[in-house]
Every structure is written in C-alpha cells, then in structure tokens.
mmCIF file of C-alpha atoms and ligand atoms in Angstrom:
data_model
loop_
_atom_site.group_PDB
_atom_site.id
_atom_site.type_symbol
_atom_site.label_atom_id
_atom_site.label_comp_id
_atom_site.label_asym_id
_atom_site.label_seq_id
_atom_site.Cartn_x
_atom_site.Cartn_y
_atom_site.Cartn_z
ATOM 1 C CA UNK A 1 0.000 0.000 0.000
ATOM 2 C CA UNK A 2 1.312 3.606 -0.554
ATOM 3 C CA UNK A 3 0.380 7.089 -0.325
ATOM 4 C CA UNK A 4 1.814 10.175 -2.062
ATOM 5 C CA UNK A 5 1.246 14.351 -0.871
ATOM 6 C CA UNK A 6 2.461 16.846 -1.992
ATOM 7 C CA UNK A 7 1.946 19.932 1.184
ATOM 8 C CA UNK A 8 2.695 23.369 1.665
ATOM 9 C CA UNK A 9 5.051 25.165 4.372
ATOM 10 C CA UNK A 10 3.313 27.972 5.979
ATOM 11 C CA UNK A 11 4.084 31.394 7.679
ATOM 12 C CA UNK A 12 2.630 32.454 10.935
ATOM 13 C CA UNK A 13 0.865 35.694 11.632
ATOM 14 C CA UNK A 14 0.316 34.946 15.248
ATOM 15 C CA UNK A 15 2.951 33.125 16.273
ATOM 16 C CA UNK A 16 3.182 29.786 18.009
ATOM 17 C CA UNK A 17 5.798 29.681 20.598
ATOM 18 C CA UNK A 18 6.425 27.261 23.708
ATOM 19 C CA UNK A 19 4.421 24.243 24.188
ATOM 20 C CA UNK A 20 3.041 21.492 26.854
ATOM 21 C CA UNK A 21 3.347 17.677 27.562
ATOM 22 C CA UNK A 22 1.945 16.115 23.742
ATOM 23 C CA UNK A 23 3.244 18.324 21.431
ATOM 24 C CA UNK A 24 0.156 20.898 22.725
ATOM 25 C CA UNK A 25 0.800 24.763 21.815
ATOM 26 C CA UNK A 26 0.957 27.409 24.823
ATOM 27 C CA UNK A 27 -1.450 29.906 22.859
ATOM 28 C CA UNK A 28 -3.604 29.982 19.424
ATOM 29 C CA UNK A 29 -1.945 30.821 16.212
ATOM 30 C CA UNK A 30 -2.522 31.996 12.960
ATOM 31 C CA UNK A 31 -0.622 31.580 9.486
ATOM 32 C CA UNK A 32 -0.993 31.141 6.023
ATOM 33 C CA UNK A 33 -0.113 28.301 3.231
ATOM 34 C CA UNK A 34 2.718 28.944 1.241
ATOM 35 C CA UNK A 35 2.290 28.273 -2.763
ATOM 36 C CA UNK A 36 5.722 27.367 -3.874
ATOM 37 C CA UNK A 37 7.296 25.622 -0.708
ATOM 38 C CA UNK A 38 6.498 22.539 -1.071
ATOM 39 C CA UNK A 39 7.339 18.433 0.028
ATOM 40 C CA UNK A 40 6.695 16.017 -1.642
ATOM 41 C CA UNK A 41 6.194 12.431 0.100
ATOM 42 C CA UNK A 42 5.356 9.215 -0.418
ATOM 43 C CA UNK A 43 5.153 6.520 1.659
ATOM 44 C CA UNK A 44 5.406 2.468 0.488
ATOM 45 C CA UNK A 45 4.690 0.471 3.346
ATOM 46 C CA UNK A 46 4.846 -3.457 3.279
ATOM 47 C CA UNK A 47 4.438 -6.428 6.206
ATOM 48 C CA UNK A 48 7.414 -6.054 8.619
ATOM 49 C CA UNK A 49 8.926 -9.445 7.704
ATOM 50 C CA UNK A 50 10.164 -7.878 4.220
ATOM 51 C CA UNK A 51 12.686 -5.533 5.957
ATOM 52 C CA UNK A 52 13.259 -2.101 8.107
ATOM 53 C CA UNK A 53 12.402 1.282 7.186
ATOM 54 C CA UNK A 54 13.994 3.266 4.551
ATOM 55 C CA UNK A 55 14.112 7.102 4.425
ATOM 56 C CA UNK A 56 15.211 9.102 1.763
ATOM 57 C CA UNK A 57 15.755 13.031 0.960
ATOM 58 C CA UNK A 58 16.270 14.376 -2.211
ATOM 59 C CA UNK A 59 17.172 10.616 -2.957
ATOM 60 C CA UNK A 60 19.763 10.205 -0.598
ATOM 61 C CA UNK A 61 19.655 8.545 2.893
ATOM 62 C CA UNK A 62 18.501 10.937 5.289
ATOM 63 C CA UNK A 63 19.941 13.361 7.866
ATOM 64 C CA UNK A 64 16.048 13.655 9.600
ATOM 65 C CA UNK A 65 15.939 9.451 9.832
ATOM 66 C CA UNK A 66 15.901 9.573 13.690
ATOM 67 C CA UNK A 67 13.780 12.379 13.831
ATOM 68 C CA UNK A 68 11.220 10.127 11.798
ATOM 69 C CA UNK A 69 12.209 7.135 13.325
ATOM 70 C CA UNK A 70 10.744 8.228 16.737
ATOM 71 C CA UNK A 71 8.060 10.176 14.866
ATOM 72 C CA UNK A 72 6.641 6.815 13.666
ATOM 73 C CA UNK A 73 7.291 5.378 16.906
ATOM 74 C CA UNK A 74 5.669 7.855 18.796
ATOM 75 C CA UNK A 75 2.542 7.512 16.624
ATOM 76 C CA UNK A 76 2.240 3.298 17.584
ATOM 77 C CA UNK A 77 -0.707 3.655 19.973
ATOM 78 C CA UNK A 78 -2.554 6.375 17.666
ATOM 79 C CA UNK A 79 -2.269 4.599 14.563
ATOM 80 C CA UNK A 80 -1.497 1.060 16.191
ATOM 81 C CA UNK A 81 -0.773 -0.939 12.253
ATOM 82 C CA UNK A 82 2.338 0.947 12.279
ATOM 83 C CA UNK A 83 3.774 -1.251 14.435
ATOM 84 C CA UNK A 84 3.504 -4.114 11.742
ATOM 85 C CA UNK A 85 4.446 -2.298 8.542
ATOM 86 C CA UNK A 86 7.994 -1.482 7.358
ATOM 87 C CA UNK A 87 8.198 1.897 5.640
ATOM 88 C CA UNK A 88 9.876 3.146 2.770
ATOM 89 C CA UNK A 89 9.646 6.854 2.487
ATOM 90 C CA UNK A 90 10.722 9.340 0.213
ATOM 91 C CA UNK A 91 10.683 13.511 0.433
ATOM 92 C CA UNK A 92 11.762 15.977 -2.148
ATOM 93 C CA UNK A 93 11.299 20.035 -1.306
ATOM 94 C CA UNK A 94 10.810 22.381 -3.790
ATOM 95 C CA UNK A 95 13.230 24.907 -2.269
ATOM 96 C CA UNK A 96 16.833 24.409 -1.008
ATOM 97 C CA UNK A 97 17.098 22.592 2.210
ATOM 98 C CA UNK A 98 19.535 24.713 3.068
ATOM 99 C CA UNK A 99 18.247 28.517 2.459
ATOM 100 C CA UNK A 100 17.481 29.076 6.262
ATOM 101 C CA UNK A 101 13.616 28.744 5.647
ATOM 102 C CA UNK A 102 11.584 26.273 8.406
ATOM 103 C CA UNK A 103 11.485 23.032 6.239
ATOM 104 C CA UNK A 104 9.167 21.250 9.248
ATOM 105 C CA UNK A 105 5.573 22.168 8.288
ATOM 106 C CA UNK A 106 5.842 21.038 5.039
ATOM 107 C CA UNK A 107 7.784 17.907 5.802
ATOM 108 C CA UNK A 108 5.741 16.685 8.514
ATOM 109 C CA UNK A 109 2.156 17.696 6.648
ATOM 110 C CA UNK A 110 3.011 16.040 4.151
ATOM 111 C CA UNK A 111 3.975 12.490 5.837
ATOM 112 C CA UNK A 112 0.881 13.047 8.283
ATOM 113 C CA UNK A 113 -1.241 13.273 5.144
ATOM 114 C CA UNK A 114 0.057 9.957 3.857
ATOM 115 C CA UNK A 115 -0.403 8.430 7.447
ATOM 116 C CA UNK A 116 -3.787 9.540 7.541
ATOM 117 C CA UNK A 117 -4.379 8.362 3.704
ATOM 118 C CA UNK A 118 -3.165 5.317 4.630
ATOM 119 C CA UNK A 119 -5.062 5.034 8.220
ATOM 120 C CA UNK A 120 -8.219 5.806 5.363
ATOM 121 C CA UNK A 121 -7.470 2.769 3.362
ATOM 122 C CA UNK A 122 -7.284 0.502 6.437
ATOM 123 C CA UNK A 123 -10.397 1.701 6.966
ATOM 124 C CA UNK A 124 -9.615 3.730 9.985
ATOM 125 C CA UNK A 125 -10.034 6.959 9.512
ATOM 126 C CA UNK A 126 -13.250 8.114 7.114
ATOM 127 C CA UNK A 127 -13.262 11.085 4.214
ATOM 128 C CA UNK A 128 -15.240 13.186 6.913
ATOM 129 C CA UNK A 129 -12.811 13.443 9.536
ATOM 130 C CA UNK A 130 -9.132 12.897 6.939
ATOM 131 C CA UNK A 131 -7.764 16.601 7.005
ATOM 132 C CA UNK A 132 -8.343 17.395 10.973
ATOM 133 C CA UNK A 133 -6.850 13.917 11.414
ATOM 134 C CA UNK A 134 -3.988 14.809 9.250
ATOM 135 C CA UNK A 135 -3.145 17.747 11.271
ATOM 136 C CA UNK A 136 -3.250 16.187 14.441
ATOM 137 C CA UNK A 137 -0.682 13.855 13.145
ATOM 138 C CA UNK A 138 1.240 16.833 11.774
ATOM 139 C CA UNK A 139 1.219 18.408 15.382
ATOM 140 C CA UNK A 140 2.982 15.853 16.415
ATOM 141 C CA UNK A 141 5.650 15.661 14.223
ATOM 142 C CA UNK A 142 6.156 19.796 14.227
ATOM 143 C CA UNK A 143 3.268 21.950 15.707
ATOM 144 C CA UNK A 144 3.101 24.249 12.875
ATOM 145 C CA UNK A 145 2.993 21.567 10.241
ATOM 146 C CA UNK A 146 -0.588 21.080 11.894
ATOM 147 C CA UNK A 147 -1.520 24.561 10.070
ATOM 148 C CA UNK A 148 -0.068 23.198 6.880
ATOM 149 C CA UNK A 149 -2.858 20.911 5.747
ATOM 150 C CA UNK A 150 -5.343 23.094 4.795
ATOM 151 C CA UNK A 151 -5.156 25.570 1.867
ATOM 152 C CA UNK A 152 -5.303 29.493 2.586
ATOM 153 C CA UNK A 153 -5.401 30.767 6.661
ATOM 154 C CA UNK A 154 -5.603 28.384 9.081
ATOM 155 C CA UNK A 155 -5.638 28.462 13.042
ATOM 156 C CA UNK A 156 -4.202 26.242 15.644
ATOM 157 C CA UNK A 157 -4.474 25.978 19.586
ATOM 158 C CA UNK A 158 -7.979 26.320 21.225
ATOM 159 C CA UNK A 159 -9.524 30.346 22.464
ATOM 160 C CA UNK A 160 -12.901 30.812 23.314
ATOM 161 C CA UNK A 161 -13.019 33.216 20.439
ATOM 162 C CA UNK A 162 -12.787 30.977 17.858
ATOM 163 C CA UNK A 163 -16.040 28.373 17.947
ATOM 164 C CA UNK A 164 -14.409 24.647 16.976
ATOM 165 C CA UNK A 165 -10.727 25.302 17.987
ATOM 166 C CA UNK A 166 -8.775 22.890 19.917
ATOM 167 C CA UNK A 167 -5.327 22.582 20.450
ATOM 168 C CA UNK A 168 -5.021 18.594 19.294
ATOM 169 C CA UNK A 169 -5.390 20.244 15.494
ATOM 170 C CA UNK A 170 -5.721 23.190 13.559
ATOM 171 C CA UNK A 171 -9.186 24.268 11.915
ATOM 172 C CA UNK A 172 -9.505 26.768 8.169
ATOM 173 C CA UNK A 173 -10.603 30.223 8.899
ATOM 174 C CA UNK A 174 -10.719 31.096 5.525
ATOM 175 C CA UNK A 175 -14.769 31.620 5.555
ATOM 176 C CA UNK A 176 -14.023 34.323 8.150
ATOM 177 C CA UNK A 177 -11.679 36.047 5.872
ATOM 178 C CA UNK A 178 -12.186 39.329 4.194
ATOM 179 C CA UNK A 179 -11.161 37.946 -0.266
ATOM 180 C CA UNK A 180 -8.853 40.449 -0.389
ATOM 181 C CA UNK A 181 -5.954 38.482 1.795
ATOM 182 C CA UNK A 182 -6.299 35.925 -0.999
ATOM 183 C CA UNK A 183 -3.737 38.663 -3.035
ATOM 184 C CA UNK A 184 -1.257 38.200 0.112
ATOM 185 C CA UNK A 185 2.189 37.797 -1.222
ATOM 186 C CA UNK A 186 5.173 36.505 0.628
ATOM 187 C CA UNK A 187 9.016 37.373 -0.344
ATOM 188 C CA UNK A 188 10.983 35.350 1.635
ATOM 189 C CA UNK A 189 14.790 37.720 1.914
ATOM 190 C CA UNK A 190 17.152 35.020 2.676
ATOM 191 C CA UNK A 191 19.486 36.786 4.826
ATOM 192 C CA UNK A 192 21.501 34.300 6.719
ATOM 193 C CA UNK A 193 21.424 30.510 5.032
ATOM 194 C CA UNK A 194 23.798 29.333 8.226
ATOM 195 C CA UNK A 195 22.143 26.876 10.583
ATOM 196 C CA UNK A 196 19.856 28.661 13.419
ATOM 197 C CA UNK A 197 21.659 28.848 16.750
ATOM 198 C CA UNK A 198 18.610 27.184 18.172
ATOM 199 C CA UNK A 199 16.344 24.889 16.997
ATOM 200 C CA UNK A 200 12.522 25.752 17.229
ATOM 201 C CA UNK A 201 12.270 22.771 19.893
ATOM 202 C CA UNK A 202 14.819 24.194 22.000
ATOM 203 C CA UNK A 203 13.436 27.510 21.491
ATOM 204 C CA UNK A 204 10.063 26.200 22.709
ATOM 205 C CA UNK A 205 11.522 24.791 25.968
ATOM 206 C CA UNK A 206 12.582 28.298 26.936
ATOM 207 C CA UNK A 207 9.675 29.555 27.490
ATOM 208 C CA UNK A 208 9.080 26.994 29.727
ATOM 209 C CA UNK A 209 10.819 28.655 32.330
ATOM 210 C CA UNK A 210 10.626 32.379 31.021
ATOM 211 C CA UNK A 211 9.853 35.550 32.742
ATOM 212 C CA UNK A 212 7.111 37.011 30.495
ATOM 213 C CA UNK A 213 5.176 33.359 29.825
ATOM 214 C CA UNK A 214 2.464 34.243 30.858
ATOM 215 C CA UNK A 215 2.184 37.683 29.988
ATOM 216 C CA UNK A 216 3.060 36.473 26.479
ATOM 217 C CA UNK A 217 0.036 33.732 26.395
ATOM 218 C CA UNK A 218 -2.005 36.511 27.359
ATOM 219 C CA UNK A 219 -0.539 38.805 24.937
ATOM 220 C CA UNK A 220 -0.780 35.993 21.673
ATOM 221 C CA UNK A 221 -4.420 35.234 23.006
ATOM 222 C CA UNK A 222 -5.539 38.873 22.333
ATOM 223 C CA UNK A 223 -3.635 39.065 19.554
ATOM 224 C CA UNK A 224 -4.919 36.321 17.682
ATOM 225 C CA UNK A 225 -8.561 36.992 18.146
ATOM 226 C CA UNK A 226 -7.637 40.959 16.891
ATOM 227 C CA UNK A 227 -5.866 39.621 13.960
ATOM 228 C CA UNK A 228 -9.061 37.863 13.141
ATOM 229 C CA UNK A 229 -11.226 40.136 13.615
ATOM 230 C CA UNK A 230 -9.268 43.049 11.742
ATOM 231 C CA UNK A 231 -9.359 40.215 8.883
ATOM 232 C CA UNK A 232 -12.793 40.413 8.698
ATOM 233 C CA UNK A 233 -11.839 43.589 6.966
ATOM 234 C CA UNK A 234 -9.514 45.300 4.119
ATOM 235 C CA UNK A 235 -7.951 47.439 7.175
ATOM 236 C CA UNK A 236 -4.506 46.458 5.643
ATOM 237 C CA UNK A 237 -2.553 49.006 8.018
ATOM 238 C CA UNK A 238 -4.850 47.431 11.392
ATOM 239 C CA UNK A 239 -3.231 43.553 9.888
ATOM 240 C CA UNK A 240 0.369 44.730 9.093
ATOM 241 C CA UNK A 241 1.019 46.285 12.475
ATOM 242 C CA UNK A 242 0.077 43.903 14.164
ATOM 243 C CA UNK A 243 1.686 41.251 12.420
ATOM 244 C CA UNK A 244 4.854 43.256 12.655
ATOM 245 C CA UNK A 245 3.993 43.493 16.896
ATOM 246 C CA UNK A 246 3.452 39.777 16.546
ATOM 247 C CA UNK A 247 7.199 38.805 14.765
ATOM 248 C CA UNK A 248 9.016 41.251 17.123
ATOM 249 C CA UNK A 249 7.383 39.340 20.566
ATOM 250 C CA UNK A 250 8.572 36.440 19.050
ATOM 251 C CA UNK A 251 12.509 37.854 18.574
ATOM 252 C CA UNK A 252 12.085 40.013 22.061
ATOM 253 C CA UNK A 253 10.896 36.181 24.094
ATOM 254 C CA UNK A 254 13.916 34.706 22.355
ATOM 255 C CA UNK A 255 16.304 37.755 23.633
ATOM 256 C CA UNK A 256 14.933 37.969 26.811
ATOM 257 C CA UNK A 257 14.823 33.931 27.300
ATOM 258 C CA UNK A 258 17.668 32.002 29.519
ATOM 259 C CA UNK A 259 19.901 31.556 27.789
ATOM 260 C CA UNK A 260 19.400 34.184 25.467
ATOM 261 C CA UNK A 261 19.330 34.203 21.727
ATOM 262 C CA UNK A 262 19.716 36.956 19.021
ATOM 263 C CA UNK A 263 18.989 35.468 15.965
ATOM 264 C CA UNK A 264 18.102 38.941 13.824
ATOM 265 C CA UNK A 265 21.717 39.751 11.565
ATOM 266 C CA UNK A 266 22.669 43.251 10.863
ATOM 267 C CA UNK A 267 21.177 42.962 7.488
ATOM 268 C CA UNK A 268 17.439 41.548 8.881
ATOM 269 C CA UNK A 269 17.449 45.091 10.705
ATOM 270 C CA UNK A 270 18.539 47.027 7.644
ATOM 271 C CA UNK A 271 15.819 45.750 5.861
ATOM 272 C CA UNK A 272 13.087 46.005 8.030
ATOM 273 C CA UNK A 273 13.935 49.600 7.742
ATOM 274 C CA UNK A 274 13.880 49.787 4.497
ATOM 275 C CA UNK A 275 10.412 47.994 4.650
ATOM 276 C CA UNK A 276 9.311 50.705 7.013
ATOM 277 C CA UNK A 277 10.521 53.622 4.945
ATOM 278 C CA UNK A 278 9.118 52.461 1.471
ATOM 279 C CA UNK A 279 5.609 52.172 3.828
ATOM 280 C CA UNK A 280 5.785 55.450 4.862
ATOM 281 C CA UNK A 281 6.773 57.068 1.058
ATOM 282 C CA UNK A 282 4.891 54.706 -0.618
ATOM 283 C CA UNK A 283 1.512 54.285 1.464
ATOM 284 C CA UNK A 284 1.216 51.026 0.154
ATOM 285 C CA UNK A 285 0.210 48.406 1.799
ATOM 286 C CA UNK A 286 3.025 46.582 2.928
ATOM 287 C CA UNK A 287 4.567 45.049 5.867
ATOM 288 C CA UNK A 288 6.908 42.116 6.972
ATOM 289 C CA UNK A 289 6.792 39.006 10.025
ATOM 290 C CA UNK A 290 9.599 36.989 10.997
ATOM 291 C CA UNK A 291 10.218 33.158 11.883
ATOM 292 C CA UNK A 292 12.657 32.279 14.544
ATOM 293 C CA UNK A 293 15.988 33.160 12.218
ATOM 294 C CA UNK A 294 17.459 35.795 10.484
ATOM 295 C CA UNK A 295 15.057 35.731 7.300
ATOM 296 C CA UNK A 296 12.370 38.549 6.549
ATOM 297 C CA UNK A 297 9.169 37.294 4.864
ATOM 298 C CA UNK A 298 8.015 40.655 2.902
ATOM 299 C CA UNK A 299 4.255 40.751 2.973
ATOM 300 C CA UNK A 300 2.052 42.734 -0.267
ATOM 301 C CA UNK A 301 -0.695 42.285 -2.228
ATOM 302 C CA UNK A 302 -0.452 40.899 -5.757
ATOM 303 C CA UNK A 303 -1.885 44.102 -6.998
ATOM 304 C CA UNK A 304 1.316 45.914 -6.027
ATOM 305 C CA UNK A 305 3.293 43.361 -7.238
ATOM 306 C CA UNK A 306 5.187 45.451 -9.960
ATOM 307 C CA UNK A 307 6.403 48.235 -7.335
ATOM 308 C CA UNK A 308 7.337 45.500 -4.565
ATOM 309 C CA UNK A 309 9.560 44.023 -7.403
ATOM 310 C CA UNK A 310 11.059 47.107 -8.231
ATOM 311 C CA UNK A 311 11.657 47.765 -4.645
ATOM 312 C CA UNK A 312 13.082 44.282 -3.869
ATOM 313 C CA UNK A 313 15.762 44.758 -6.706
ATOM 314 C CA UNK A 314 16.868 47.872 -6.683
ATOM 315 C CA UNK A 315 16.889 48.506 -2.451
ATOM 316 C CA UNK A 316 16.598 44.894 -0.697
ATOM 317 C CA UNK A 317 18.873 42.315 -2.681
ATOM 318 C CA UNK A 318 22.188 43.651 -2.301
ATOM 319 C CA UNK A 319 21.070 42.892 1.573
ATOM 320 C CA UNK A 320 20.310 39.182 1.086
ATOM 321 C CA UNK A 321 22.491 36.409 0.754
ATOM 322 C CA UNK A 322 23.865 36.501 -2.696
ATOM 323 C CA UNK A 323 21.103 38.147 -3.468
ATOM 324 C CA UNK A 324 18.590 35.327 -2.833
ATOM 325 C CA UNK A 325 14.848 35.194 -2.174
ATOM 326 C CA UNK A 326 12.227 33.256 -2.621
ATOM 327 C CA UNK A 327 8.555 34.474 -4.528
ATOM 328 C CA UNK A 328 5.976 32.939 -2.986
ATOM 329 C CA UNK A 329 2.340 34.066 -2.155
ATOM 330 C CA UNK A 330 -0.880 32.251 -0.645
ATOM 331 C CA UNK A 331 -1.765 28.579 -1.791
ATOM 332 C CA UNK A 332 -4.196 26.335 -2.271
ATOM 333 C CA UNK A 333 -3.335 23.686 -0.019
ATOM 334 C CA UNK A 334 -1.969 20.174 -0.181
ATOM 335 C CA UNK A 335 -2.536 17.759 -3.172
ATOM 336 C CA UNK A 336 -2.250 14.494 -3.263
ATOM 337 C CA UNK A 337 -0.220 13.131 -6.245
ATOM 338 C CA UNK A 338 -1.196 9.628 -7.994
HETATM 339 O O1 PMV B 1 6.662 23.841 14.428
HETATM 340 P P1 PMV B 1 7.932 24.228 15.105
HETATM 341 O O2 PMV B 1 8.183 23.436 16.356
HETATM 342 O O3 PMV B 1 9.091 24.264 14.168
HETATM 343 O O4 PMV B 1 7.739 25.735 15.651
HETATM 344 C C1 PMV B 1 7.508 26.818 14.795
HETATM 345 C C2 PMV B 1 7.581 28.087 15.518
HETATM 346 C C3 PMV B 1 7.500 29.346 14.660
HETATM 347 O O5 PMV B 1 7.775 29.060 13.316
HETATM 348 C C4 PMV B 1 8.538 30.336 15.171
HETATM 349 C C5 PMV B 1 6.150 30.026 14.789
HETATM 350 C C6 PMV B 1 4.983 29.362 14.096
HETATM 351 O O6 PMV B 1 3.872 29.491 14.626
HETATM 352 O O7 PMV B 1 5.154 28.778 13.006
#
C-alpha cells in the first residue's frame, strides 16, 4: 500500500511559541499556506517481515531518519498498524534545504497526510474526519505543520473566540476572511542561510521557564482573536502592524529567554527599515513578520506586485544572501499526487 502528498510550508501571523506535555501549543496561532514551498512524500509500506524502514531526501539517505524514526514510533498507539508495517519513504522540497527557511511544516504535513491516507485505506479513519486527522498527526511531528494541511489561513491551539478550535489540530478560517488576503504575497529575503543557533524545539523549551510566559500567552491570546477580527476587513494598516507586533514578541521572548538568543543579523534590521521607509513614502500596503531566524518574509498584495519588485531589486537584494529570495504568495493547499 502507498500514499503520495504533496503539502505546503506555511508562515505564521500569530505566532506559536512554547508548548506542553503532547506536542500541545501554549497559545492559538494563525498563518498562512505557502504556494511554492512545497514536500513532496510518499510513503510504500509493506508487512514487517520484508525488511526495516527506509528514508530518503532528495534521494539520498537521510539526515532527519531519527527524527522520523521516533516520529513513527511515537505515533504506535494512535495509529497502532504501524507497528507491523515497514516503511519506505521518500521527500523531495521544492526549495533548497539549506536557504534558512523552516522546512518542518511542510515535511511533517506532508507524511501526516500519507499516514492519515493510509489510516483511510485501512479503513480507519473516514473522508469526513481525513484533514483534521492529518493535522493532528502533523502536530505531532512539528506543531506548525498542523496549520499546513489546509489551503489558505488556518488556526491552531484552542480560544474561546474561535467556535471549533482545539489545540489537538488546527481548523480553516478562511470563511471568516475578508477575499482580499487571498492577493497576500510573501518574499521570503534570505538573509543568513547558516544553521539557526537554536532549533525551534529548544526555542520552545525556553519559554518553559521564562519571565514574560504568561504575559506572552495573554498577549498571543488577544492578539490572535484581533488579527481575526481586523481580517474580517480590508484594514490592511490594522493587519500589518500587528503582524509586525506579533514577529518582534517572538525575537524580544527569544532575547529575553535564559539563555538568550539573538537570531536577527545586521542585514534583517537594515531591511526592516527599508520595509518601514518604502511604507511610509509609498503608502502602500506593505509590511513584513519573521520566523525564529534571520530571514524577513516581505508581505504585499499581488496588486502591487510590480512596485514590490522594483523595490526588492533595486533597495533589498544587495542585503540578502547573494542576493537570494524566494517568490511565494498564498496557496491552495496540499494535493495528493497519484
Ligand atoms: O513547528 P515548530 O516546532 O518548528 O515551531 C515553529 C515556531 C515558529 O515558526 C517560530 C512560529 C509558528 O507558529 O510557526
């Protein structure tokens, strides 16, 4: 039996940051589906007696094997024919492993949708219930891979705000959505391809123990409910500040965590400037959010896509990484590939 997806990596507006016992998130968050950045998966299982699992990446054995290893073994009492099935798995991304963009969401939604395409063909889990299932397996591979399963906005973590939430999955909100967010447009400035000088899992442990936890639950609770609300709308300059306010928490918990981490590079800074300035000559609406490293993810509407271009090329490029970035805007969603 096999299963092939193909699932986006997404981009949080409200950000997810520190979790509980079960891969559950401290607060609600909210993010988008990328287009472009993609993995591709598929999964070959056969009975156990034919051999062990194989993982491969881009066609070569695999540096995440462990990291899958215990995923699948984690998974044995949720999805309990694991346990008798070897697997042969095999990922490809659509953008480079190594540009210093979170790889996770997309890698883990896109095996959780072949577990839970698989669970569906032994009859365990039924058309209905497939895509929330697939996310809670996604949450437990990464927490925002949960988000990464649906196409368009999608929230994760329970709030009383938010009628269906829970934090064992993430839930679309694109119904709630004012249509013009479908024009959102990320460029992804690749500032900084080195490896992050801490992982996401380490940086969720900090909070664990940090001084503003629970200010900052507080803090991502409001914010996400705002951010939905002000979505309800086309108040672009409400959503970008706020988003902005949302990526700086997320760099000010990890400067102000023990130990403490600075993971912004000269050039991020320059360029959030510049982002600022073309705002505030420009009056377009533009505006930027951050994931836990030094890359900026521009945010525009494709109907300003010719001046953001212009922009990007003539003031932001000589600030990336030999001059790389990567054009991406809102997607459709995962597809599953025959
Ligand atoms: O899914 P993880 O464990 O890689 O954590 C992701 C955390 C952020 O990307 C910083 C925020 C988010 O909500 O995606």
């Amino acid at each position: 039996m096999q299963s092939c997806w193909s699932c986006p990596s997404n981009i949080a507006l409200v950000k997810y940051w520190g979790k509980r016992e079960g891969q559950l998130p401290l607060n609600p968050s909210l993010s988008f589906s990328l287009k472009e950045a993609r993995t591709t998966t598929r999964v070959v299982v056969h009975q156990k007696s034919t051999g062990s699992h194989v993982f491969l990446f881009e066609g070569k054995p695999s540096i995440f094997s462990e990291r899958i290893e215990n995923y699948l073994c984690a998974l044995k009492d949720e999805i309990p024919w694991i346990s008798r099935y070897a697997f042969h798995i095999e990922s490809t991304n659509t953008f480079p492993h190594s540009a210093g963009i979170a790889s996770s969401a997309s890698a883990f939604g896109a095996l959780a949708l072949c577990l839970a395409d698989l669970d569906r063909q032994f009859g365990e889990t039924s058309d209905d219930q497939f895509y929330q299932r697939a996310s809670q397996l996604a949450r437990m591979g990464s927490g925002s891979a949960a988000r990464s399963v649906y196409p368009g906005f999608s929230w994760w973590g329970y709030s009383p705000a938010l009628q269906g939430s829970s934090d064992e999955y993430a839930i679309p909100v694109n119904g709630k959505i004012f249509p013009g967010y479908s024009q959102l447009r990320d460029a992804v400035l690749l500032v900084d391809s080195a490896k992050k000088s801490v992982s996401s899992s380490a940086g969720h442990q900090l909070m664990e123990n940090h001084p503003y936890r629970d200010k900052r639950i507080e803090q991502a609770n409001v914010h996400a409910e705002e951010l939905l609300r002000i979505m309800q709308t086309g108040r672009y300059d409400e959503f970008f500040q706020l988003v902005e306010q949302e990526a700086f928490s997320l760099h000010a918990l990890m400067m102000s965590s023990v130990p403490p981490y600075l993971l912004l590079k000269p050039n991020s800074i320059r360029i959030i400037e510049k982002i600022r300035d073309f705002r505030n000559q420009s009056h377009l609406p533009v505006g930027l959010t951050i994931d836990a490293g030094p890359n900026i993810h521009l945010l525009y509407l494709s109907e300003n896509r010719d001046a953001i271009q212009r922009f990007i090329e003539t003031e932001l490029l000589s600030l990336t990484e030999n001059r790389a970035w990567l054009d991406d805007r809102i997607g459709d969603g995962p597809v599953k590939v025959e």
